[in-house]
Structure formats: C-alpha cells, structure tokens
C-alpha cells in the first residue's frame, strides 16, 4: 500500500472554507478539534470534501497501479512458496484499492468517474510505480522499502478525521505488515545467499532507496497543503517528519542485511539523534510525477488494456443480472 | 469504460453494503461496500474483498439504496430525549456498600 503524501500534489490550491456559513464552518472545525469523526452525510466544507476525494482516490489508484510492477514477477517467482505469497500480496493491493474507492464514493463521487480519471491520465498515483522491476530482488525491495514507507505514511491516517477513510486505513495497515515482512525476508535470503544474489539485493536497494525516500513528498517548505490538511486532521505529521522516521528505522535494517545504502553522506547525527542523509534529487521526482518516469506510459497502457479486455465480462454480468431480474419479475406475477 | 456515443463514463453496477459475522455467536457487522451486478456476485466479491484472512463465517449484502438512515442534521432532536434520563442506568441509584448482590 502506497501513499506518498499524495495530498500535496493537487494542481489547484485548496480554497479556504469561506463560502459556507461561518458559524457552520466554526462548528465543523470544533468537531475536528474535539477529535470527533466526520461521517459521509455530515455537513463538511466543500474544500474538505474535495481534498479527501483527491487524496483517497489517488491513494486507490496507487494500489491498483501498484499491482503491475509486482505482478510482473508472479510467473517467474523462484519457488511455489514465493509465488503463492506474491499472488496473495498483489491480491491484497487490489483489495486495498477497493476499500479506498468505496471510501471515496461516500463523498459523492462515482466509481466509474474515478476509474475514468485514472485511465485518461487526469488522476495521479504514487510515482514509485513508474519504476521498473528488473530483477526478483526488486520484489523484495518493494515490500521492504516501498511498503515500509507506505506504512509509515498510513498509520497516522488510521486516525484521520474522516471516518470511512480512517476505517479503510485500519484494515489496510493490518494487511500491510505482512507485505513488508515478506519483502524483508526476500532481501535477507538474497543478502545471505551467493555473491551474485547478494549483489542482486544491493542493486535493488541502490535503485529503490531514493524513490522510497521521495515517497513522503516534497520537503515541508514546498508542501502546499500541509497546514490545511493538518488543521483538518487528514494529515497528522509533516512529510519531513515521516521521512525522518522511515530513515531512522530503515538504516539499521539495511545494516543487518549487510547492504550499503546508496548515500555517501548518510551518517548518525549525535546532536539530533537521527540519521542525516545527503541532498535529495527532487528534479527526478518531479520528472516522474510529470509523466516522464521509466514506466509511466507502460503502466497506464496496461491499465487501459486490462479495462478494455474486461469490458465483455462486465457487459455479460450486467446482461445476466437484467435477465434474472426480469425472470424474477415474471415469476412474481404468475 | 466510456459510452461510445456520449463519451460519458458507463454507469456503475449497483452499490451493496457488506455485513460480516466474524464468528459463530456474534452479530453481523458492517465492514464496507462494493459494486456488483447482482446480489450473488456481491456475496462472491465480498468474500474476496473482505474475508481474505478468515474474517468471517457469514456474509450479508444489501443494496445501499435500500437502506433507510436517520438524518445526521436531526441527530440532536432524535437522540436528545435520552440525554436527561440517567435514571435508566443502574449507576443512578445510590445503594449502601454493605448491601450485597444488588
């Protein structure tokens, strides 16, 4: 599962909640401040609704597109056990997409509209999935790093002010833990294997480390929506806070694996009691986000092809349901 | 996905709310929703989406459109009458400590 502080990538700035009645808006904020949950039919500022629709649907799209890089290795998993695990993991990602689409729909947007936005390229999804999975070790690195970063992002969302999103996230976080552990186990097996396997694990870490670090979104100074999302309790920690937490827990794990994090400036900072990293190349992040990553076009084409290939199934199911409905109606009359 | 003539997204399948009984002896509990062409498909999808880890022994699905709900805007009027009736709770009554089994 996979967010990357997606709420920071909207193209339009979120308007302040001024249009609605000031008293109603004050009451709404008071409920949020009192840690009450907002439920679908409750009054909410339009900007709160739009922010959530954008964030939850981008999150859902990320789950769906996220099935592609890992699905790439199902037919080539090195053992039956690994294959069964990978199928279960990819199926979970699909399930997470379903929970999230349902949560988004409670805000008054249609599923078909959300799917259309993904397929047309209008919607964004986590840019991490625009990187290719070149070797089996990439499956391990994705579980360990990408799912690890996602968990770091998502655990605070379990306490999000919007009830359906928070509840979906509780479910997702429970399932996500298996994803991260199976990834680490793959990395551990490779790191302790032959020289070639160790090198394969190192290569995967080299390629996935920085994109994983960038999953937390732009630095706090450049993050447009953080303050408003924090006030609404959609977001609980800033991008940089979450990024630092991830680095602090992950560096020792890499050391345990005997792998080297691809950052010559990485060091323990006694003063801050945190690991400090070298500068992040944000130009790459923005290039991938704009559609110029290694696999952007391939991912969308795969989704469009899958959707088109499934059209006859959807049509057949609808026709069958209509026929059964008509028969039940006839039967009821006689 | 799109209607070839209008370009508008095709209509979604109906939305179903899903209720799962997690163990025998417990009540069914709302877990979420999903789209399905008919009720039977809704049960099958609910199995795949909501019980991948043995979360349930029984599934109910109901068309979301068939659920009648109270209006959150009227929650105060609806539930306020119970607020000042604390005498409906056993703790309202002061019983001397030496009285047992009460």
GROMACS .gro file of C-alpha atoms in nm:
model
  436
    1UNK     CA    1   0.000   0.000   0.000
    2UNK     CA    2   0.113   0.308  -0.108
    3UNK     CA    3   0.068   0.674  -0.049
    4UNK     CA    4   0.332   0.935  -0.092
    5UNK     CA    5   0.177   1.230   0.082
    6UNK     CA    6  -0.032   1.245  -0.230
    7UNK     CA    7  -0.237   1.529  -0.094
    8UNK     CA    8   0.049   1.761  -0.175
    9UNK     CA    9   0.027   1.713  -0.548
   10UNK     CA   10  -0.304   1.872  -0.637
   11UNK     CA   11  -0.281   2.116  -0.918
   12UNK     CA   12  -0.529   2.363  -0.776
   13UNK     CA   13  -0.478   2.522  -0.436
   14UNK     CA   14  -0.747   2.434  -0.188
   15UNK     CA   15  -0.971   2.735  -0.127
   16UNK     CA   16  -1.028   2.846   0.231
   17UNK     CA   17  -1.366   2.741   0.371
   18UNK     CA   18  -1.514   3.089   0.338
   19UNK     CA   19  -1.814   3.036   0.112
   20UNK     CA   20  -2.013   2.835   0.366
   21UNK     CA   21  -2.179   2.990   0.666
   22UNK     CA   22  -1.912   3.100   0.912
   23UNK     CA   23  -2.097   2.955   1.209
   24UNK     CA   24  -2.136   2.614   1.042
   25UNK     CA   25  -1.769   2.615   0.948
   26UNK     CA   26  -1.671   2.702   1.304
   27UNK     CA   27  -1.887   2.418   1.437
   28UNK     CA   28  -1.724   2.179   1.190
   29UNK     CA   29  -1.373   2.280   1.296
   30UNK     CA   30  -1.476   2.246   1.662
   31UNK     CA   31  -1.582   1.886   1.597
   32UNK     CA   32  -1.246   1.817   1.432
   33UNK     CA   33  -1.061   1.982   1.720
   34UNK     CA   34  -1.254   1.762   1.964
   35UNK     CA   35  -1.130   1.456   1.770
   36UNK     CA   36  -1.480   1.368   1.654
   37UNK     CA   37  -1.504   1.170   1.331
   38UNK     CA   38  -1.681   1.318   1.030
   39UNK     CA   39  -1.919   1.075   0.859
   40UNK     CA   40  -2.045   1.076   0.498
   41UNK     CA   41  -2.376   1.258   0.544
   42UNK     CA   42  -2.243   1.514   0.793
   43UNK     CA   43  -2.201   1.872   0.682
   44UNK     CA   44  -1.847   1.943   0.568
   45UNK     CA   45  -1.676   2.232   0.388
   46UNK     CA   46  -1.659   2.177   0.012
   47UNK     CA   47  -1.280   2.213   0.022
   48UNK     CA   48  -1.257   1.934   0.286
   49UNK     CA   49  -1.469   1.710   0.063
   50UNK     CA   50  -1.262   1.786  -0.248
   51UNK     CA   51  -0.931   1.738  -0.066
   52UNK     CA   52  -1.044   1.398   0.059
   53UNK     CA   53  -1.180   1.287  -0.278
   54UNK     CA   54  -0.849   1.376  -0.438
   55UNK     CA   55  -0.634   1.216  -0.171
   56UNK     CA   56  -0.837   0.896  -0.126
   57UNK     CA   57  -0.881   0.838  -0.499
   58UNK     CA   58  -0.511   0.897  -0.570
   59UNK     CA   59  -0.441   0.652  -0.294
   60UNK     CA   60  -0.680   0.398  -0.451
   61UNK     CA   61  -0.525   0.447  -0.796
   62UNK     CA   62  -0.183   0.385  -0.642
   63UNK     CA   63  -0.299   0.050  -0.505
   64UNK     CA   64  -0.436  -0.053  -0.843
   65UNK     CA   65  -0.133   0.058  -1.046
   66UNK     CA   66   0.087  -0.088  -0.770
   67UNK     CA   67  -0.025  -0.436  -0.871
   68UNK     CA   68   0.160  -0.403  -1.202
   69UNK     CA   69   0.530  -0.389  -1.106
   70UNK     CA   70   0.495  -0.686  -0.870
   71UNK     CA   71   0.255  -0.877  -1.092
   72UNK     CA   72   0.540  -0.871  -1.341
   73UNK     CA   73   0.719  -1.136  -1.129
   74UNK     CA   74   0.434  -1.374  -1.041
   75UNK     CA   75   0.507  -1.608  -1.331
   76UNK     CA   76   0.881  -1.605  -1.254
   77UNK     CA   77   0.883  -1.629  -0.873
   78UNK     CA   78   1.171  -1.854  -0.767
   79UNK     CA   79   0.960  -2.108  -0.574
   80UNK     CA   80   0.599  -2.213  -0.527
   81UNK     CA   81   0.604  -2.057  -0.177
   82UNK     CA   82   0.726  -1.722  -0.310
   83UNK     CA   83   0.469  -1.737  -0.587
   84UNK     CA   84   0.178  -1.806  -0.350
   85UNK     CA   85   0.293  -1.521  -0.126
   86UNK     CA   86   0.329  -1.279  -0.416
   87UNK     CA   87  -0.014  -1.363  -0.553
   88UNK     CA   88  -0.163  -1.302  -0.207
   89UNK     CA   89   0.019  -0.971  -0.179
   90UNK     CA   90  -0.090  -0.848  -0.521
   91UNK     CA   91  -0.446  -0.955  -0.443
   92UNK     CA   92  -0.427  -0.752  -0.120
   93UNK     CA   93  -0.326  -0.444  -0.320
   94UNK     CA   94  -0.633  -0.488  -0.538
   95UNK     CA   95  -0.843  -0.524  -0.222
   96UNK     CA   96  -0.692  -0.207  -0.077
   97UNK     CA   97  -0.787  -0.023  -0.393
   98UNK     CA   98  -1.145  -0.147  -0.348
   99UNK     CA   99  -1.165  -0.031   0.017
  100UNK     CA  100  -1.035   0.310  -0.084
  101UNK     CA  101  -1.259   0.358  -0.387
  102UNK     CA  102  -1.555   0.275  -0.161
  103UNK     CA  103  -1.438   0.531   0.094
  104UNK     CA  104  -1.402   0.796  -0.180
  105UNK     CA  105  -1.750   0.717  -0.311
  106UNK     CA  106  -1.904   0.804   0.026
  107UNK     CA  107  -1.806   1.163  -0.057
  108UNK     CA  108  -2.037   1.167  -0.356
  109UNK     CA  109  -1.814   1.073  -0.648
  110UNK     CA  110  -1.896   0.776  -0.877
  111UNK     CA  111  -1.660   0.481  -0.911
  112UNK     CA  112  -1.685   0.499  -1.290
  113UNK     CA  113  -1.573   0.861  -1.277
  114UNK     CA  114  -1.269   0.774  -1.066
  115UNK     CA  115  -1.168   0.489  -1.296
  116UNK     CA  116  -1.213   0.719  -1.594
  117UNK     CA  117  -0.980   0.976  -1.432
  118UNK     CA  118  -0.712   0.711  -1.386
  119UNK     CA  119  -0.740   0.573  -1.739
  120UNK     CA  120  -0.745   0.913  -1.905
  121UNK     CA  121  -0.430   1.014  -1.719
  122UNK     CA  122  -0.608   1.300  -1.542
  123UNK     CA  123  -0.558   1.148  -1.196
  124UNK     CA  124  -0.226   1.099  -1.024
  125UNK     CA  125  -0.095   0.792  -0.847
  126UNK     CA  126   0.219   0.728  -0.648
  127UNK     CA  127   0.517   0.792  -0.874
  128UNK     CA  128   0.708   0.499  -0.721
  129UNK     CA  129   0.516   0.263  -0.951
  130UNK     CA  130   0.665   0.423  -1.256
  131UNK     CA  131   0.993   0.247  -1.186
  132UNK     CA  132   1.054  -0.097  -1.339
  133UNK     CA  133   1.102  -0.426  -1.152
  134UNK     CA  134   1.413  -0.553  -1.328
  135UNK     CA  135   1.507  -0.846  -1.102
  136UNK     CA  136   1.348  -1.071  -0.839
  137UNK     CA  137   1.525  -0.867  -0.571
  138UNK     CA  138   1.308  -0.572  -0.669
  139UNK     CA  139   1.007  -0.762  -0.533
  140UNK     CA  140   1.191  -0.786  -0.200
  141UNK     CA  141   1.294  -0.419  -0.209
  142UNK     CA  142   0.939  -0.306  -0.286
  143UNK     CA  143   0.797  -0.498   0.010
  144UNK     CA  144   1.069  -0.384   0.247
  145UNK     CA  145   1.111  -0.020   0.138
  146UNK     CA  146   0.804   0.086  -0.057
  147UNK     CA  147   0.555  -0.088   0.171
  148UNK     CA  148   0.764   0.019   0.468
  149UNK     CA  149   0.741   0.384   0.362
  150UNK     CA  150   0.371   0.341   0.291
  151UNK     CA  151   0.308   0.200   0.640
  152UNK     CA  152   0.490   0.497   0.791
  153UNK     CA  153   0.260   0.726   0.593
  154UNK     CA  154  -0.056   0.532   0.657
  155UNK     CA  155  -0.053   0.454   1.027
  156UNK     CA  156  -0.132   0.818   1.115
  157UNK     CA  157  -0.416   0.815   0.859
  158UNK     CA  158  -0.588   0.548   1.073
  159UNK     CA  159  -0.671   0.846   1.299
  160UNK     CA  160  -0.783   1.069   1.012
  161UNK     CA  161  -1.090   1.284   1.085
  162UNK     CA  162  -1.294   1.128   0.804
  163UNK     CA  163  -1.448   0.806   0.936
  164UNK     CA  164  -1.466   0.591   0.620
  165UNK     CA  165  -1.105   0.675   0.523
  166UNK     CA  166  -0.980   0.604   0.876
  167UNK     CA  167  -1.163   0.270   0.889
  168UNK     CA  168  -1.033   0.163   0.546
  169UNK     CA  169  -0.685   0.252   0.662
  170UNK     CA  170  -0.707   0.040   0.976
  171UNK     CA  171  -0.783  -0.260   0.758
  172UNK     CA  172  -0.508  -0.175   0.513
  173UNK     CA  173  -0.240  -0.124   0.778
  174UNK     CA  174  -0.316  -0.462   0.934
  175UNK     CA  175  -0.260  -0.631   0.599
  176UNK     CA  176   0.038  -0.419   0.504
  177UNK     CA  177   0.257  -0.557   0.777
  178UNK     CA  178   0.273  -0.894   0.601
  179UNK     CA  179   0.382  -0.718   0.283
  180UNK     CA  180   0.676  -0.551   0.447
  181UNK     CA  181   0.791  -0.863   0.630
  182UNK     CA  182   0.775  -1.086   0.323
  183UNK     CA  183   0.982  -0.825   0.137
  184UNK     CA  184   1.243  -0.813   0.408
  185UNK     CA  185   1.258  -1.193   0.412
  186UNK     CA  186   1.330  -1.196   0.038
  187UNK     CA  187   1.609  -0.940   0.090
  188UNK     CA  188   1.750  -1.139   0.381
  189UNK     CA  189   1.757  -1.461   0.181
  190UNK     CA  190   1.933  -1.292  -0.109
  191UNK     CA  191   2.174  -1.095   0.112
  192UNK     CA  192   2.283  -1.418   0.283
  193UNK     CA  193   2.297  -1.613  -0.043
  194UNK     CA  194   2.567  -1.640  -0.309
  195UNK     CA  195   2.777  -1.340  -0.411
  196UNK     CA  196   2.557  -1.296  -0.716
  197UNK     CA  197   2.241  -1.299  -0.501
  198UNK     CA  198   2.392  -1.052  -0.255
  199UNK     CA  199   2.485  -0.825  -0.546
  200UNK     CA  200   2.130  -0.851  -0.678
  201UNK     CA  201   1.993  -0.739  -0.340
  202UNK     CA  202   2.239  -0.449  -0.329
  203UNK     CA  203   2.145  -0.343  -0.680
  204UNK     CA  204   1.776  -0.340  -0.586
  205UNK     CA  205   1.848  -0.128  -0.278
  206UNK     CA  206   2.053   0.109  -0.494
  207UNK     CA  207   1.762   0.165  -0.729
  208UNK     CA  208   1.474   0.176  -0.476
  209UNK     CA  209   1.627   0.373  -0.189
  210UNK     CA  210   1.589   0.728  -0.323
  211UNK     CA  211   1.248   0.678  -0.485
  212UNK     CA  212   1.128   0.537  -0.149
  213UNK     CA  213   1.265   0.839   0.036
  214UNK     CA  214   1.081   1.062  -0.211
  215UNK     CA  215   0.751   0.880  -0.148
  216UNK     CA  216   0.700   1.109   0.152
  217UNK     CA  217   0.651   1.402  -0.083
  218UNK     CA  218   0.826   1.738  -0.118
  219UNK     CA  219   1.007   1.896   0.177
  220UNK     CA  220   0.782   2.073   0.428
  221UNK     CA  221   0.875   2.417   0.295
  222UNK     CA  222   0.742   2.328  -0.052
  223UNK     CA  223   0.433   2.138   0.057
  224UNK     CA  224   0.130   2.344  -0.038
  225UNK     CA  225  -0.149   2.171   0.151
  226UNK     CA  226   0.018   2.050   0.467
  227UNK     CA  227  -0.110   2.323   0.703
  228UNK     CA  228  -0.475   2.294   0.598
  229UNK     CA  229  -0.464   1.912   0.597
  230UNK     CA  230  -0.316   1.919   0.946
  231UNK     CA  231  -0.585   2.158   1.071
  232UNK     CA  232  -0.847   1.919   0.931
  233UNK     CA  233  -0.664   1.620   1.084
  234UNK     CA  234  -0.642   1.448   0.748
  235UNK     CA  235  -0.269   1.459   0.795
  236UNK     CA  236  -0.102   1.420   1.136
  237UNK     CA  237   0.269   1.454   1.061
  238UNK     CA  238   0.459   1.656   0.803
  239UNK     CA  239   0.637   1.496   0.507
  240UNK     CA  240   0.981   1.556   0.656
  241UNK     CA  241   0.884   1.414   0.997
  242UNK     CA  242   0.759   1.091   0.840
  243UNK     CA  243   1.059   1.071   0.608
  244UNK     CA  244   1.296   1.100   0.903
  245UNK     CA  245   1.110   0.829   1.097
  246UNK     CA  246   1.141   0.598   0.798
  247UNK     CA  247   1.513   0.664   0.758
  248UNK     CA  248   1.576   0.607   1.128
  249UNK     CA  249   1.409   0.265   1.131
  250UNK     CA  250   1.535   0.151   0.791
  251UNK     CA  251   1.908   0.226   0.813
  252UNK     CA  252   1.968  -0.033   1.090
  253UNK     CA  253   1.769  -0.288   0.889
  254UNK     CA  254   1.999  -0.234   0.591
  255UNK     CA  255   2.297  -0.274   0.821
  256UNK     CA  256   2.155  -0.605   0.946
  257UNK     CA  257   2.125  -0.721   0.585
  258UNK     CA  258   2.487  -0.625   0.524
  259UNK     CA  259   2.379  -0.394   0.243
  260UNK     CA  260   2.502  -0.040   0.180
  261UNK     CA  261   2.255   0.246   0.146
  262UNK     CA  262   2.348   0.439  -0.170
  263UNK     CA  263   2.420   0.768   0.005
  264UNK     CA  264   2.785   0.855   0.082
  265UNK     CA  265   2.671   1.140   0.310
  266UNK     CA  266   2.450   0.919   0.529
  267UNK     CA  267   2.562   0.935   0.894
  268UNK     CA  268   2.436   0.925   1.250
  269UNK     CA  269   2.399   1.276   1.387
  270UNK     CA  270   2.474   1.278   1.761
  271UNK     CA  271   2.326   1.627   1.803
  272UNK     CA  272   1.983   1.543   1.660
  273UNK     CA  273   1.990   1.171   1.747
  274UNK     CA  274   1.877   1.096   1.394
  275UNK     CA  275   2.036   0.965   1.076
  276UNK     CA  276   2.120   1.250   0.839
  277UNK     CA  277   2.106   1.194   0.463
  278UNK     CA  278   2.258   1.367   0.162
  279UNK     CA  279   2.056   1.600  -0.062
  280UNK     CA  280   1.754   1.455  -0.244
  281UNK     CA  281   1.736   1.496  -0.622
  282UNK     CA  282   1.388   1.646  -0.648
  283UNK     CA  283   1.423   1.709  -1.021
  284UNK     CA  284   1.392   1.334  -1.076
  285UNK     CA  285   1.083   1.320  -0.854
  286UNK     CA  286   0.912   1.599  -1.046
  287UNK     CA  287   1.007   1.447  -1.381
  288UNK     CA  288   0.846   1.115  -1.286
  289UNK     CA  289   0.542   1.295  -1.147
  290UNK     CA  290   0.503   1.486  -1.474
  291UNK     CA  291   0.486   1.158  -1.665
  292UNK     CA  292   0.848   1.115  -1.765
  293UNK     CA  293   0.943   0.824  -1.541
  294UNK     CA  294   1.070   0.498  -1.689
  295UNK     CA  295   0.727   0.328  -1.692
  296UNK     CA  296   0.453   0.596  -1.681
  297UNK     CA  297   0.321   0.520  -2.028
  298UNK     CA  298   0.355   0.145  -1.986
  299UNK     CA  299   0.157   0.146  -1.659
  300UNK     CA  300  -0.135   0.343  -1.799
  301UNK     CA  301  -0.140   0.136  -2.117
  302UNK     CA  302  -0.153  -0.182  -1.907
  303UNK     CA  303  -0.448  -0.046  -1.705
  304UNK     CA  304  -0.633   0.064  -2.020
  305UNK     CA  305  -0.576  -0.272  -2.187
  306UNK     CA  306  -0.698  -0.460  -1.878
  307UNK     CA  307  -1.006  -0.243  -1.857
  308UNK     CA  308  -1.086  -0.284  -2.227
  309UNK     CA  309  -1.025  -0.659  -2.215
  310UNK     CA  310  -1.269  -0.691  -1.924
  311UNK     CA  311  -1.547  -0.497  -2.094
  312UNK     CA  312  -1.722  -0.808  -2.228
  313UNK     CA  313  -1.725  -0.961  -1.878
  314UNK     CA  314  -1.887  -0.652  -1.732
  315UNK     CA  315  -2.140  -0.640  -2.016
  316UNK     CA  316  -2.222  -1.010  -1.977
  317UNK     CA  317  -2.269  -0.975  -1.600
  318UNK     CA  318  -2.497  -0.676  -1.646
  319UNK     CA  319  -2.700  -0.857  -1.914
  320UNK     CA  320  -2.730  -1.165  -1.693
  321UNK     CA  321  -2.842  -0.958  -1.393
  322UNK     CA  322  -3.100  -0.780  -1.608
  323UNK     CA  323  -3.231  -1.112  -1.743
  324UNK     CA  324  -3.253  -1.270  -1.396
  325UNK     CA  325  -3.425  -0.957  -1.268
  326UNK     CA  326  -3.682  -0.977  -1.549
  327UNK     CA  327  -3.739  -1.351  -1.484
  328UNK     CA  328  -3.791  -1.291  -1.112
  329UNK     CA  329  -4.039  -1.021  -1.203
  330UNK     CA  330  -4.229  -1.258  -1.438
  331UNK     CA  331  -4.226  -1.531  -1.173
  332UNK     CA  332  -4.365  -1.292  -0.917
  333UNK     CA  333  -4.664  -1.213  -1.138
  334UNK     CA  334  -4.771  -1.570  -1.217
  335UNK     CA  335  -1.533   0.246  -1.990
  336UNK     CA  336  -1.693   0.532  -2.182
  337UNK     CA  337  -2.018   0.532  -2.365
  338UNK     CA  338  -1.905   0.540  -2.731
  339UNK     CA  339  -2.173   0.793  -2.828
  340UNK     CA  340  -2.162   1.039  -2.539
  341UNK     CA  341  -1.812   0.979  -2.402
  342UNK     CA  342  -1.961   0.973  -2.050
  343UNK     CA  343  -1.841   0.701  -1.812
  344UNK     CA  344  -2.062   0.391  -1.820
  345UNK     CA  345  -2.295   0.360  -1.521
  346UNK     CA  346  -2.162   0.172  -1.221
  347UNK     CA  347  -2.309  -0.155  -1.105
  348UNK     CA  348  -2.534  -0.108  -0.802
  349UNK     CA  349  -2.364  -0.045  -0.469
  350UNK     CA  350  -2.404  -0.305  -0.193
  351UNK     CA  351  -2.327  -0.269   0.177
  352UNK     CA  352  -2.147  -0.569   0.324
  353UNK     CA  353  -2.204  -0.715   0.671
  354UNK     CA  354  -1.985  -0.993   0.809
  355UNK     CA  355  -2.034  -1.228   1.102
  356UNK     CA  356  -1.680  -1.279   1.223
  357UNK     CA  357  -1.751  -1.585   1.440
  358UNK     CA  358  -2.047  -1.801   1.517
  359UNK     CA  359  -2.234  -1.641   1.807
  360UNK     CA  360  -2.150  -1.282   1.709
  361UNK     CA  361  -2.369  -1.038   1.518
  362UNK     CA  362  -2.310  -0.933   1.158
  363UNK     CA  363  -2.119  -0.608   1.144
  364UNK     CA  364  -2.091  -0.352   0.866
  365UNK     CA  365  -1.747  -0.374   0.704
  366UNK     CA  366  -1.776  -0.167   0.387
  367UNK     CA  367  -1.933  -0.163   0.045
  368UNK     CA  368  -1.875  -0.280  -0.310
  369UNK     CA  369  -2.028  -0.274  -0.656
  370UNK     CA  370  -2.180  -0.587  -0.812
  371UNK     CA  371  -2.412  -0.670  -1.100
  372UNK     CA  372  -2.642  -0.869  -0.872
  373UNK     CA  373  -2.668  -0.996  -0.515
  374UNK     CA  374  -2.495  -1.326  -0.583
  375UNK     CA  375  -2.194  -1.151  -0.733
  376UNK     CA  376  -2.195  -0.914  -0.436
  377UNK     CA  377  -2.159  -1.210  -0.197
  378UNK     CA  378  -1.875  -1.355  -0.407
  379UNK     CA  379  -1.693  -1.022  -0.426
  380UNK     CA  380  -1.747  -0.965  -0.053
  381UNK     CA  381  -1.575  -1.299   0.008
  382UNK     CA  382  -1.272  -1.184  -0.194
  383UNK     CA  383  -1.259  -0.825  -0.072
  384UNK     CA  384  -1.346  -0.860   0.296
  385UNK     CA  385  -1.260  -1.215   0.410
  386UNK     CA  386  -0.916  -1.295   0.266
  387UNK     CA  387  -0.792  -1.377   0.617
  388UNK     CA  388  -1.081  -1.575   0.760
  389UNK     CA  389  -1.251  -1.262   0.889
  390UNK     CA  390  -1.594  -1.416   0.853
  391UNK     CA  391  -1.821  -1.719   0.866
  392UNK     CA  392  -2.125  -1.549   0.714
  393UNK     CA  393  -2.189  -1.260   0.475
  394UNK     CA  394  -2.493  -1.037   0.430
  395UNK     CA  395  -2.517  -0.794   0.140
  396UNK     CA  396  -2.789  -0.536   0.091
  397UNK     CA  397  -2.840  -0.278  -0.181
  398UNK     CA  398  -2.721   0.055  -0.039
  399UNK     CA  399  -3.022   0.222  -0.198
  400UNK     CA  400  -3.249   0.005   0.020
  401UNK     CA  401  -3.105   0.132   0.349
  402UNK     CA  402  -3.309   0.395   0.530
  403UNK     CA  403  -3.094   0.605   0.763
  404UNK     CA  404  -3.159   0.874   1.021
  405UNK     CA  405  -3.061   1.226   0.921
  406UNK     CA  406  -2.740   1.345   1.090
  407UNK     CA  407  -2.877   1.700   1.085
  408UNK     CA  408  -3.162   1.581   1.307
  409UNK     CA  409  -2.943   1.378   1.540
  410UNK     CA  410  -2.993   1.623   1.827
  411UNK     CA  411  -3.371   1.613   1.807
  412UNK     CA  412  -3.366   1.237   1.767
  413UNK     CA  413  -3.131   1.142   2.047
  414UNK     CA  414  -3.151   1.436   2.290
  415UNK     CA  415  -3.460   1.300   2.472
  416UNK     CA  416  -3.248   1.016   2.617
  417UNK     CA  417  -2.981   1.252   2.743
  418UNK     CA  418  -3.150   1.363   3.067
  419UNK     CA  419  -3.282   1.019   3.158
  420UNK     CA  420  -2.982   0.897   3.350
  421UNK     CA  421  -3.219   0.710   3.582
  422UNK     CA  422  -3.227   0.445   3.311
  423UNK     CA  423  -2.878   0.338   3.417
  424UNK     CA  424  -2.811   0.127   3.727
  425UNK     CA  425  -2.538   0.363   3.847
  426UNK     CA  426  -2.803   0.634   3.904
  427UNK     CA  427  -2.913   0.463   4.226
  428UNK     CA  428  -2.712   0.500   4.546
  429UNK     CA  429  -2.709   0.174   4.737
  430UNK     CA  430  -2.521   0.140   5.070
  431UNK     CA  431  -2.195  -0.053   5.035
  432UNK     CA  432  -2.298  -0.314   5.290
  433UNK     CA  433  -2.588  -0.427   5.072
  434UNK     CA  434  -2.461  -0.714   4.856
  435UNK     CA  435  -2.574  -0.883   4.536
  436UNK     CA  436  -2.760  -0.584   4.401
   0.00000   0.00000   0.00000
